Coordinates of C-alpha atoms and ligand atoms in Angstrom, one line a residue:
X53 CA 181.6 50.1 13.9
X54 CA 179.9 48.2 11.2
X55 CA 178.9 45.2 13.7
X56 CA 175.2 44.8 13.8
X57 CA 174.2 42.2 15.9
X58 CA 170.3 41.8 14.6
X59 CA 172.4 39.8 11.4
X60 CA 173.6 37.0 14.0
X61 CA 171.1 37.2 16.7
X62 CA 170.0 33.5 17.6
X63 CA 173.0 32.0 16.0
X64 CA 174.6 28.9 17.5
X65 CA 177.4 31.1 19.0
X66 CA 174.5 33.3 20.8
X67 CA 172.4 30.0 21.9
X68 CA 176.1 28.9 23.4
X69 CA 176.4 31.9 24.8
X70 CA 173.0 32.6 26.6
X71 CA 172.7 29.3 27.3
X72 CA 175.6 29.7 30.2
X73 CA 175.0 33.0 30.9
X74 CA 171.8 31.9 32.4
X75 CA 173.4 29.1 34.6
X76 CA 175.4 31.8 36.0
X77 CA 172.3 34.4 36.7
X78 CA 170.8 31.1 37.9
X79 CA 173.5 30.7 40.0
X80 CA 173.7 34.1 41.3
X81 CA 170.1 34.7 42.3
X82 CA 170.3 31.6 44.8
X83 CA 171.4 34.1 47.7
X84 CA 169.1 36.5 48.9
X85 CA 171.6 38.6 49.0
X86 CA 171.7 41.4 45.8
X87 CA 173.9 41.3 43.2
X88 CA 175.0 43.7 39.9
X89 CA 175.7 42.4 36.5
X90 CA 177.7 44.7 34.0
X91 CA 176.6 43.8 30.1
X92 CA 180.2 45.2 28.3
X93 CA 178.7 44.9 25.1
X94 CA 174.9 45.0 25.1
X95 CA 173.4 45.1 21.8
X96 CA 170.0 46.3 21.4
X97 CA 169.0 44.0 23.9
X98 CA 166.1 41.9 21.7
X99 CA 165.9 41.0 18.5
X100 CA 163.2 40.2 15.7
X101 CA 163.8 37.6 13.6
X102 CA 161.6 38.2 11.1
X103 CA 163.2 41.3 10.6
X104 CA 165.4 42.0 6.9
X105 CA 168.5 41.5 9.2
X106 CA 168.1 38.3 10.6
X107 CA 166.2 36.8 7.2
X108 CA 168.9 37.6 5.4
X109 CA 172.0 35.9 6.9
X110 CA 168.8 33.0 8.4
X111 CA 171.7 32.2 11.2
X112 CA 168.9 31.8 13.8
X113 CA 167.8 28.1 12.3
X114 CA 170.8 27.1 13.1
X115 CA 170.5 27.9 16.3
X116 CA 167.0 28.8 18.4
X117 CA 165.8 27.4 15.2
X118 CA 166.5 24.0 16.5
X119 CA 165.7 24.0 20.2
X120 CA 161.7 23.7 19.3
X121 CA 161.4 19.7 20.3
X122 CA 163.4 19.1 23.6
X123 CA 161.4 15.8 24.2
X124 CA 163.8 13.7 22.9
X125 CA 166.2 15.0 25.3
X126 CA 167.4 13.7 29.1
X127 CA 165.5 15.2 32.0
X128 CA 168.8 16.9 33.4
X129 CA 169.5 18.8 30.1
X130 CA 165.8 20.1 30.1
X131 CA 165.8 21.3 33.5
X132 CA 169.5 23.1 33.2
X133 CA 167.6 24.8 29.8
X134 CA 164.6 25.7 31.4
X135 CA 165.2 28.9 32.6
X136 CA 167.0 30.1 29.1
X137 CA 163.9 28.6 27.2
X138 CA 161.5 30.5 29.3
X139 CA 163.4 33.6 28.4
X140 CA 162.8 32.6 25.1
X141 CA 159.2 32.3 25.3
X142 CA 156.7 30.6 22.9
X143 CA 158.2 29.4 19.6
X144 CA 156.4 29.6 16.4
X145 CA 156.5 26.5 14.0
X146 CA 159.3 27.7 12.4
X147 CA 161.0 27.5 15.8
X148 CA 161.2 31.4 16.0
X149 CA 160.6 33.2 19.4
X150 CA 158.5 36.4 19.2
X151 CA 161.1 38.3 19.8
X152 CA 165.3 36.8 20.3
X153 CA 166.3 37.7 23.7
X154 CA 169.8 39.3 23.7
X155 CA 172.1 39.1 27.2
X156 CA 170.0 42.0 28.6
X157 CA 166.8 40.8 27.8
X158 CA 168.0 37.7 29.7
X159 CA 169.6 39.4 32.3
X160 CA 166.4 41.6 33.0
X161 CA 164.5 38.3 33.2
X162 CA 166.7 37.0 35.9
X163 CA 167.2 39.7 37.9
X164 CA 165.0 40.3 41.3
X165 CA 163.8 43.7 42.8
X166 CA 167.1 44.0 44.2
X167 CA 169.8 43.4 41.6
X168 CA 170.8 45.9 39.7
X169 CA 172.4 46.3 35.9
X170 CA 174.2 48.1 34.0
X171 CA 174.2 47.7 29.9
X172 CA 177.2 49.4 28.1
X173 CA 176.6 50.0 24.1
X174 CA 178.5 52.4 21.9
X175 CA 176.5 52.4 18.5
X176 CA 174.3 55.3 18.2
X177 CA 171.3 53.1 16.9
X178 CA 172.1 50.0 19.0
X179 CA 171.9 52.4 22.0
X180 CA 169.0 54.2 21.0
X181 CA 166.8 50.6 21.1
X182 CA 168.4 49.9 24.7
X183 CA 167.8 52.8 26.4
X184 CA 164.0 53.0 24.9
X185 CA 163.8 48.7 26.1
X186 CA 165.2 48.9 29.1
X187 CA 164.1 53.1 30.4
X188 CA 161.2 52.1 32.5
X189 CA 163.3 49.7 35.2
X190 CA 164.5 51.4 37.5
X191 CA 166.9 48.4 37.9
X192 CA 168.8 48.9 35.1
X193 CA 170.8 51.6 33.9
X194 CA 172.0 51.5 29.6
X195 CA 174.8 53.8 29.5
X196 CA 176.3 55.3 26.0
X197 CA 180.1 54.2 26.4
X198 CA 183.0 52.2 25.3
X199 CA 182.2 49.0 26.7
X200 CA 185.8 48.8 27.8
X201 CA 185.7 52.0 29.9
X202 CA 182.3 51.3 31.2
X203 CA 183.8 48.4 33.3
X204 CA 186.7 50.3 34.1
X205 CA 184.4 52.9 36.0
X206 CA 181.8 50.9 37.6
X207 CA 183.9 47.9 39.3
X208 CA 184.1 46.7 41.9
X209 CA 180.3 47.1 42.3
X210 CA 178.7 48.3 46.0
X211 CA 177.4 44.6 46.4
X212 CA 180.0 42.8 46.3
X213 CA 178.6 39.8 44.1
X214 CA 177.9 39.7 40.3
X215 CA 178.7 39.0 37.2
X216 CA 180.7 41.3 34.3
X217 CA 180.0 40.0 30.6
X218 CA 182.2 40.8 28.2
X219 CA 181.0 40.0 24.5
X220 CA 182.5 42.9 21.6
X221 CA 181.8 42.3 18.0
X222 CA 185.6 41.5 17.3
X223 CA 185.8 44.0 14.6
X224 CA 189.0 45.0 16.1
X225 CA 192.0 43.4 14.8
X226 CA 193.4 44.0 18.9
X227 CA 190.1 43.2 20.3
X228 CA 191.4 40.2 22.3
X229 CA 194.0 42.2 23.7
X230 CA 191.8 44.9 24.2
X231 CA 189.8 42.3 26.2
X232 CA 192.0 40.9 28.4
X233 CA 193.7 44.5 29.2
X234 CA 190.0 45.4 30.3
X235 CA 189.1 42.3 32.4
X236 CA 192.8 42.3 34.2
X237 CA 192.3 46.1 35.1
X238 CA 188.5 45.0 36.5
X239 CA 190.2 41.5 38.3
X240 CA 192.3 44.1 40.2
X241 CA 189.5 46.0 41.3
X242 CA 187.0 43.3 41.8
X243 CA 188.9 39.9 42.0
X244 CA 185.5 38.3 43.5
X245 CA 183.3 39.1 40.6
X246 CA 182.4 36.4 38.6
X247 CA 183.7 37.0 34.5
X248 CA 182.3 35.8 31.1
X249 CA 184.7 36.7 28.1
X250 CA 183.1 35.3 24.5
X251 CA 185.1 34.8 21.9
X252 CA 185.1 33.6 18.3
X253 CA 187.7 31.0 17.6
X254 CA 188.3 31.9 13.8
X255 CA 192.0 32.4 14.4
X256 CA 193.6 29.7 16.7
X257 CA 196.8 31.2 17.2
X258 CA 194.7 34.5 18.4
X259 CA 192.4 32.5 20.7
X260 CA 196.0 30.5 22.3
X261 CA 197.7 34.1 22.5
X262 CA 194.6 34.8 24.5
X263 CA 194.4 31.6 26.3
X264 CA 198.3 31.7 27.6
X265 CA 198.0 35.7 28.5
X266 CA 194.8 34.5 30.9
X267 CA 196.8 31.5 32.2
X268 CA 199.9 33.4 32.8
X269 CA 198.1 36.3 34.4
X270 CA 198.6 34.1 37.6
X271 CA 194.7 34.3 38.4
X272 CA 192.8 30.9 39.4
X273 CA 189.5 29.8 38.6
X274 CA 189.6 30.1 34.9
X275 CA 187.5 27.7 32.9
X276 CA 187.2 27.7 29.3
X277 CA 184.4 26.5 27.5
X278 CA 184.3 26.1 23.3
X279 CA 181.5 24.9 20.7
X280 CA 182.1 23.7 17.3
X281 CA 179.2 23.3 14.8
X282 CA 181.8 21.8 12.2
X283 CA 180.3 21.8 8.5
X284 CA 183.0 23.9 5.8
X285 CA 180.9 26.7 4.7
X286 CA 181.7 30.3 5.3
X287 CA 181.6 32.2 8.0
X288 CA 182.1 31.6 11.9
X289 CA 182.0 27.9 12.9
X290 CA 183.2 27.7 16.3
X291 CA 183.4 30.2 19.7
X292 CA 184.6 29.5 23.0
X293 CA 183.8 31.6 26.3
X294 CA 185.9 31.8 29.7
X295 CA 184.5 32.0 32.8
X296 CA 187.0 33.2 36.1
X297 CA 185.3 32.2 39.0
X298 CA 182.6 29.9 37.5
X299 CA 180.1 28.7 40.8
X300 CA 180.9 25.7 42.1
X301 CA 178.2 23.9 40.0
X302 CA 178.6 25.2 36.9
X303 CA 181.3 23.1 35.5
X304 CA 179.3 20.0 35.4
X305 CA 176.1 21.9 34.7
X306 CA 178.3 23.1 31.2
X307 CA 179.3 19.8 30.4
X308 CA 175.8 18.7 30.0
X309 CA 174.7 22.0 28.3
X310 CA 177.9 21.5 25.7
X311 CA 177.5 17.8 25.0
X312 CA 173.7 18.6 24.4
X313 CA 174.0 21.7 22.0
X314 CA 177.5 20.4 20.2
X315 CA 174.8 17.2 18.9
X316 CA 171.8 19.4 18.5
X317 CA 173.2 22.6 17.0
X318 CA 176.1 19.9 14.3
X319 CA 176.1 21.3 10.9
X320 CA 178.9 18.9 9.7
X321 CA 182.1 16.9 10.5
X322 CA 184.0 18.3 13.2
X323 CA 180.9 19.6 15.9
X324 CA 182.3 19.1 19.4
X325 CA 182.1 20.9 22.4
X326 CA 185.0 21.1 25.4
X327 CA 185.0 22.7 28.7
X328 CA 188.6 22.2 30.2
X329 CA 190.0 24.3 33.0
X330 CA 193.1 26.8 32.1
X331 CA 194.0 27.5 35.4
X332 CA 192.1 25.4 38.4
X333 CA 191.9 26.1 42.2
Ligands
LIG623 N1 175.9 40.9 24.3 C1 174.9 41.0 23.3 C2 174.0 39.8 23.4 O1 174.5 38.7 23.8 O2 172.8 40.0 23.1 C3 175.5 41.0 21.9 C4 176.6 42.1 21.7 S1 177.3 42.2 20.1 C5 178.2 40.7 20.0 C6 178.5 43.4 20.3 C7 177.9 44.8 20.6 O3 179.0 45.7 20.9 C8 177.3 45.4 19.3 O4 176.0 45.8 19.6 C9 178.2 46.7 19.0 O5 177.5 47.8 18.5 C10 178.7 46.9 20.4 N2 180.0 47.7 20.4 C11 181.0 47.8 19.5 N3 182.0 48.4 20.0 C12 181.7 48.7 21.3 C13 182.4 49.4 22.3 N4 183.7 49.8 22.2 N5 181.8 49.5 23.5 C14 180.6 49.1 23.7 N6 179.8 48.5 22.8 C15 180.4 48.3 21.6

């Protein structure tokens, strides 16, 4: 496991990312009634970005690193941000937050006095910075575990609604069918949870292997979502996430998010953003 997160923390694929993740917890809190998020893959759960890590790959200004000045930008796409840029907190002039909020940062933010959480992290260290974040809500429980047989053991959930996140470093040369084993062993258990699965797109045939597994599992409900930041230099360019069971809102809520971030977050020819469904009702 030589994935450290703290390298790419703020990135463009990690704006994407949260960016959604928050419509969904958005989404979710709407009822009164409770729900459980599962965090696969947590991380360390925030990040500094002044830190040796994140100054030396300087990822972050291409992503958080640009969302300082949203003025310029419509009324709808502020409002749908909102809640992701409070999370955020005050920006320095640089653009940099205090401290980068990773998924459970976010997820902590969003929650109310009765949701519940559950952050799985395998790394020693990574672990270690969770557990000592996250230890004094009583909310939340960071569990030392393959991410993988974490959701295995604590779907379906006792209330019913929620949302499983499933985001691994990718190190894996099987990871995406690693993923989608995991996530059809949960759908059977839990078929009404709503599911985020992040993926880079570095590979296309890997992401369409993906892609037609998901669609031929026979499961509705399944949109995809994808950013491209274009440009030629090294490294990853473009990610995509699927969401089974998205809300009924969040479709159109994406499309502004995508069309906004795939202008904002360009590095070169090629920046797009799509969000097409791979299997509808
Ligand atoms: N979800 C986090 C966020 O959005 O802030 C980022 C997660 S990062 C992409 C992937 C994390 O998975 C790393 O912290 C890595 O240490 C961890 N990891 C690697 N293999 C794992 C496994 N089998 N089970 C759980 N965590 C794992």
């Amino acid at each position: 496991m030589n994935y450290r997160h703290g390298f790419h923390a703020g990135n463009f694929a990690d704006v994407f990312k949260h960016a959604l993740l928050v419509r969904l917890l958005v989404y979710l809190s709407r009822k009164e009634t409770p729900f459980r998020v599962i965090d696969t893959h947590a991380g360390e759960g925030a990040y500094d970005l002044s830190a040796d890590e994140a100054q030396r790959t300087g990822e972050w200004r291409g992503g958080v690193g640009r969302l300082a000045a949203l003025s310029d930008s419509s009324a709808e796409v502020r409002a749908l941000l909102a809640p992701y840029l409070d999370c955020l907190g005050p920006l320095d002039p640089e653009g940099r937050p205090a401290l980068y909020p990773g998924s459970p940062a976010i997820i902590q933010k969003l929650m109310r006095p009765q949701d519940r959480a559950i952050f799985c992290e395998l790394r020693p260290d990574a672990f270690a910075a969770l557990r000592r974040r996250f230890a004094r809500d009583a909310r939340i429980r960071s569990i030392h575990i393959d991410g993988y047989m974490g959701l295995g053991a604590y779907v379906p959930p006792k209330e019913r609604r929620g949302l499983v996140l499933i985001d691994p470093p990718f190190e894996r040369e099987d990871e995406f069918d690693a993923d989608f084993d995991a996530f059809m062993k949960a759908y059977a258990k839990w078929s009404f949870g709503i599911y985020a699965l992040w993926h880079p797109s570095k590979s296309e045939s890997d992401v369409r292997k993906f892609y037609d597994r998901l669609t031929g599992s026979g499961i509705r409900r399944i949109l995809r979502l994808s950013l491209s930041v274009g440009g030629s230099e090294e490294g990853l360019r473009s990610c995509g996430m699927v969401v089974v069971n998205p809300p009924f809102v969040f479709e159109r809520e994406a499309q502004t998010i995508l069309a906004f971030l795939a202008e904002r977050l360009a590095q070169g020819e090629n920046a797009g953003a799509q969000a097409a469904w791979l299997a509808g009702e």
